[in-house]
Amino acid sequence: MTRKTGFAVLMAAVVLCCCVLNFYQTPAVAQRRTGGQPPFANAVEQRIQMINHLAEIKELLKEQNALLKEQLALLRSGNLKVVVTESQQR
């Protein structure tokens, strides 16, 4: 191995070590960066929040289904009149 090749391999190893060590963090440093809070919310709180959102969605779906039933009943009754007008924006 020539001297230039050895030096190039040594420099590549140093750069590789620096890159690997750059990603290493101690747990104390990681907690200081996040303010001591865990990165995710409490799982129980998340479940409660999801259940509340699902309950809201369920109520909205009930309301939407009721509106659709009313519209369908109106269509089936035959009492629906459609009025078409031409816009004058041309």
PDB file of N, CA and C in Angstrom, residues 19-67:
ATOM      1  N   CYS A  19     -19.039  10.997  11.052  1.00  0.00           N
ATOM      2  CA  CYS A  19     -20.432  10.948  10.610  1.00  0.00           C
ATOM      3  C   CYS A  19     -21.269  10.072  11.532  1.00  0.00           C
ATOM      4  N   VAL A  20     -20.738   8.930  11.926  1.00  0.00           N
ATOM      5  CA  VAL A  20     -21.465   8.023  12.814  1.00  0.00           C
ATOM      6  C   VAL A  20     -21.638   8.653  14.182  1.00  0.00           C
ATOM      7  N   LEU A  21     -20.594   9.266  14.721  1.00  0.00           N
ATOM      8  CA  LEU A  21     -20.678   9.874  16.045  1.00  0.00           C
ATOM      9  C   LEU A  21     -21.574  11.118  16.044  1.00  0.00           C
ATOM     10  N   ASN A  22     -21.742  11.735  14.904  1.00  0.00           N
ATOM     11  CA  ASN A  22     -22.608  12.912  14.818  1.00  0.00           C
ATOM     12  C   ASN A  22     -24.065  12.543  15.085  1.00  0.00           C
ATOM     13  N   PHE A  23     -24.488  11.337  14.724  1.00  0.00           N
ATOM     14  CA  PHE A  23     -25.866  10.902  14.928  1.00  0.00           C
ATOM     15  C   PHE A  23     -26.108  10.360  16.327  1.00  0.00           C
ATOM     16  N   TYR A  24     -25.052  10.102  17.096  1.00  0.00           N
ATOM     17  CA  TYR A  24     -25.205   9.549  18.439  1.00  0.00           C
ATOM     18  C   TYR A  24     -25.605  10.651  19.406  1.00  0.00           C
ATOM     19  N   GLN A  25     -26.631  10.383  20.211  1.00  0.00           N
ATOM     20  CA  GLN A  25     -27.069  11.333  21.230  1.00  0.00           C
ATOM     21  C   GLN A  25     -27.283  10.579  22.532  1.00  0.00           C
ATOM     22  N   THR A  26     -26.910  11.198  23.614  1.00  0.00           N
ATOM     23  CA  THR A  26     -27.201  10.595  24.902  1.00  0.00           C
ATOM     24  C   THR A  26     -28.665  10.877  25.238  1.00  0.00           C
ATOM     25  N   PRO A  27     -29.280  10.056  26.055  1.00  0.00           N
ATOM     26  CA  PRO A  27     -30.695  10.280  26.386  1.00  0.00           C
ATOM     27  C   PRO A  27     -30.942  11.644  27.040  1.00  0.00           C
ATOM     28  N   ALA A  28     -30.009  12.137  27.844  1.00  0.00           N
ATOM     29  CA  ALA A  28     -30.206  13.433  28.498  1.00  0.00           C
ATOM     30  C   ALA A  28     -30.269  14.551  27.466  1.00  0.00           C
ATOM     31  N   VAL A  29     -29.413  14.481  26.458  1.00  0.00           N
ATOM     32  CA  VAL A  29     -29.419  15.502  25.407  1.00  0.00           C
ATOM     33  C   VAL A  29     -30.713  15.417  24.612  1.00  0.00           C
ATOM     34  N   ALA A  30     -31.158  14.217  24.331  1.00  0.00           N
ATOM     35  CA  ALA A  30     -32.399  14.043  23.573  1.00  0.00           C
ATOM     36  C   ALA A  30     -33.590  14.597  24.352  1.00  0.00           C
ATOM     37  N   GLN A  31     -33.618  14.408  25.678  1.00  0.00           N
ATOM     38  CA  GLN A  31     -34.723  14.932  26.469  1.00  0.00           C
ATOM     39  C   GLN A  31     -34.672  16.443  26.564  1.00  0.00           C
ATOM     40  N   ARG A  32     -33.473  17.007  26.629  1.00  0.00           N
ATOM     41  CA  ARG A  32     -33.371  18.460  26.674  1.00  0.00           C
ATOM     42  C   ARG A  32     -33.878  19.087  25.398  1.00  0.00           C
ATOM     43  N   ARG A  33     -33.647  18.451  24.275  1.00  0.00           N
ATOM     44  CA  ARG A  33     -34.100  18.998  22.995  1.00  0.00           C
ATOM     45  C   ARG A  33     -35.615  18.987  22.882  1.00  0.00           C
ATOM     46  N   THR A  34     -36.261  18.000  23.470  1.00  0.00           N
ATOM     47  CA  THR A  34     -37.722  17.917  23.400  1.00  0.00           C
ATOM     48  C   THR A  34     -38.380  18.552  24.612  1.00  0.00           C
ATOM     49  N   GLY A  35     -37.611  19.169  25.486  1.00  0.00           N
ATOM     50  CA  GLY A  35     -38.179  19.809  26.662  1.00  0.00           C
ATOM     51  C   GLY A  35     -38.567  18.815  27.740  1.00  0.00           C
ATOM     52  N   GLY A  36     -38.013  17.616  27.719  1.00  0.00           N
ATOM     53  CA  GLY A  36     -38.327  16.612  28.722  1.00  0.00           C
ATOM     54  C   GLY A  36     -39.624  15.880  28.466  1.00  0.00           C
ATOM     55  N   GLN A  37     -40.355  16.263  27.434  1.00  0.00           N
ATOM     56  CA  GLN A  37     -41.622  15.615  27.110  1.00  0.00           C
ATOM     57  C   GLN A  37     -41.361  14.438  26.174  1.00  0.00           C
ATOM     58  N   PRO A  38     -42.117  13.370  26.338  1.00  0.00           N
ATOM     59  CA  PRO A  38     -41.972  12.256  25.386  1.00  0.00           C
ATOM     60  C   PRO A  38     -42.407  12.714  23.995  1.00  0.00           C
ATOM     61  N   PRO A  39     -41.875  12.099  22.956  1.00  0.00           N
ATOM     62  CA  PRO A  39     -42.190  12.547  21.601  1.00  0.00           C
ATOM     63  C   PRO A  39     -43.643  12.336  21.208  1.00  0.00           C
ATOM     64  N   PHE A  40     -44.341  11.424  21.875  1.00  0.00           N
ATOM     65  CA  PHE A  40     -45.736  11.160  21.550  1.00  0.00           C
ATOM     66  C   PHE A  40     -46.590  11.390  22.785  1.00  0.00           C
ATOM     67  N   ALA A  41     -47.841  11.706  22.563  1.00  0.00           N
ATOM     68  CA  ALA A  41     -48.760  11.933  23.676  1.00  0.00           C
ATOM     69  C   ALA A  41     -49.053  10.607  24.373  1.00  0.00           C
ATOM     70  N   ASN A  42     -49.661  10.717  25.509  1.00  0.00           N
ATOM     71  CA  ASN A  42     -50.044   9.547  26.281  1.00  0.00           C
ATOM     72  C   ASN A  42     -51.020   8.700  25.457  1.00  0.00           C
ATOM     73  N   ALA A  43     -50.802   7.406  25.431  1.00  0.00           N
ATOM     74  CA  ALA A  43     -51.625   6.514  24.610  1.00  0.00           C
ATOM     75  C   ALA A  43     -53.078   6.519  25.073  1.00  0.00           C
ATOM     76  N   VAL A  44     -53.311   6.612  26.371  1.00  0.00           N
ATOM     77  CA  VAL A  44     -54.682   6.625  26.887  1.00  0.00           C
ATOM     78  C   VAL A  44     -55.399   7.892  26.425  1.00  0.00           C
ATOM     79  N   GLU A  45     -54.701   9.028  26.496  1.00  0.00           N
ATOM     80  CA  GLU A  45     -55.296  10.285  26.038  1.00  0.00           C
ATOM     81  C   GLU A  45     -55.593  10.233  24.546  1.00  0.00           C
ATOM     82  N   GLN A  46     -54.689   9.620  23.782  1.00  0.00           N
ATOM     83  CA  GLN A  46     -54.913   9.500  22.344  1.00  0.00           C
ATOM     84  C   GLN A  46     -56.147   8.663  22.058  1.00  0.00           C
ATOM     85  N   ARG A  47     -56.326   7.580  22.786  1.00  0.00           N
ATOM     86  CA  ARG A  47     -57.507   6.724  22.577  1.00  0.00           C
ATOM     87  C   ARG A  47     -58.794   7.474  22.910  1.00  0.00           C
ATOM     88  N   ILE A  48     -58.778   8.201  24.016  1.00  0.00           N
ATOM     89  CA  ILE A  48     -59.961   8.972  24.410  1.00  0.00           C
ATOM     90  C   ILE A  48     -60.289  10.011  23.342  1.00  0.00           C
ATOM     91  N   GLN A  49     -59.255  10.666  22.841  1.00  0.00           N
ATOM     92  CA  GLN A  49     -59.457  11.675  21.800  1.00  0.00           C
ATOM     93  C   GLN A  49     -60.009  11.035  20.526  1.00  0.00           C
ATOM     94  N   MET A  50     -59.484   9.873  20.154  1.00  0.00           N
ATOM     95  CA  MET A  50     -59.971   9.184  18.962  1.00  0.00           C
ATOM     96  C   MET A  50     -61.425   8.764  19.137  1.00  0.00           C
ATOM     97  N   ILE A  51     -61.785   8.291  20.331  1.00  0.00           N
ATOM     98  CA  ILE A  51     -63.166   7.881  20.586  1.00  0.00           C
ATOM     99  C   ILE A  51     -64.095   9.079  20.472  1.00  0.00           C
ATOM    100  N   ASN A  52     -63.661  10.228  21.000  1.00  0.00           N
ATOM    101  CA  ASN A  52     -64.484  11.440  20.896  1.00  0.00           C
ATOM    102  C   ASN A  52     -64.666  11.865  19.447  1.00  0.00           C
ATOM    103  N   HIS A  53     -63.592  11.799  18.656  1.00  0.00           N
ATOM    104  CA  HIS A  53     -63.693  12.155  17.240  1.00  0.00           C
ATOM    105  C   HIS A  53     -64.628  11.190  16.502  1.00  0.00           C
ATOM    106  N   LEU A  54     -64.517   9.919  16.816  1.00  0.00           N
ATOM    107  CA  LEU A  54     -65.388   8.940  16.168  1.00  0.00           C
ATOM    108  C   LEU A  54     -66.850   9.153  16.548  1.00  0.00           C
ATOM    109  N   ALA A  55     -67.097   9.548  17.788  1.00  0.00           N
ATOM    110  CA  ALA A  55     -68.477   9.829  18.203  1.00  0.00           C
ATOM    111  C   ALA A  55     -69.017  11.032  17.430  1.00  0.00           C
ATOM    112  N   GLU A  56     -68.199  12.061  17.235  1.00  0.00           N
ATOM    113  CA  GLU A  56     -68.619  13.226  16.452  1.00  0.00           C
ATOM    114  C   GLU A  56     -68.926  12.825  15.011  1.00  0.00           C
ATOM    115  N   ILE A  57     -68.070  12.004  14.437  1.00  0.00           N
ATOM    116  CA  ILE A  57     -68.272  11.545  13.065  1.00  0.00           C
ATOM    117  C   ILE A  57     -69.563  10.741  12.959  1.00  0.00           C
ATOM    118  N   LYS A  58     -69.826   9.917  13.971  1.00  0.00           N
ATOM    119  CA  LYS A  58     -71.049   9.106  13.973  1.00  0.00           C
ATOM    120  C   LYS A  58     -72.288   9.994  13.978  1.00  0.00           C
ATOM    121  N   GLU A  59     -72.272  11.046  14.796  1.00  0.00           N
ATOM    122  CA  GLU A  59     -73.408  11.967  14.848  1.00  0.00           C
ATOM    123  C   GLU A  59     -73.591  12.691  13.517  1.00  0.00           C
ATOM    124  N   LEU A  60     -72.490  13.110  12.903  1.00  0.00           N
ATOM    125  CA  LEU A  60     -72.577  13.784  11.608  1.00  0.00           C
ATOM    126  C   LEU A  60     -73.125  12.849  10.529  1.00  0.00           C
ATOM    127  N   LEU A  61     -72.708  11.593  10.578  1.00  0.00           N
ATOM    128  CA  LEU A  61     -73.218  10.623   9.606  1.00  0.00           C
ATOM    129  C   LEU A  61     -74.713  10.374   9.794  1.00  0.00           C
ATOM    130  N   LYS A  62     -75.164  10.332  11.053  1.00  0.00           N
ATOM    131  CA  LYS A  62     -76.605  10.169  11.306  1.00  0.00           C
ATOM    132  C   LYS A  62     -77.380  11.343  10.716  1.00  0.00           C
ATOM    133  N   GLU A  63     -76.854  12.544  10.918  1.00  0.00           N
ATOM    134  CA  GLU A  63     -77.518  13.734  10.390  1.00  0.00           C
ATOM    135  C   GLU A  63     -77.538  13.716   8.863  1.00  0.00           C
ATOM    136  N   GLN A  64     -76.436  13.324   8.266  1.00  0.00           N
ATOM    137  CA  GLN A  64     -76.368  13.273   6.807  1.00  0.00           C
ATOM    138  C   GLN A  64     -77.313  12.207   6.254  1.00  0.00           C
ATOM    139  N   ASN A  65     -77.382  11.068   6.900  1.00  0.00           N
ATOM    140  CA  ASN A  65     -78.291  10.016   6.453  1.00  0.00           C
ATOM    141  C   ASN A  65     -79.741  10.450   6.559  1.00  0.00           C
ATOM    142  N   ALA A  66     -80.075  11.199   7.617  1.00  0.00           N
ATOM    143  CA  ALA A  66     -81.447  11.698   7.763  1.00  0.00           C
ATOM    144  C   ALA A  66     -81.781  12.652   6.621  1.00  0.00           C
ATOM    145  N   LEU A  67     -80.851  13.533   6.259  1.00  0.00           N
ATOM    146  CA  LEU A  67     -81.084  14.452   5.144  1.00  0.00           C
ATOM    147  C   LEU A  67     -81.250  13.702   3.833  1.00  0.00           C
TER     148      LEU A  67
END
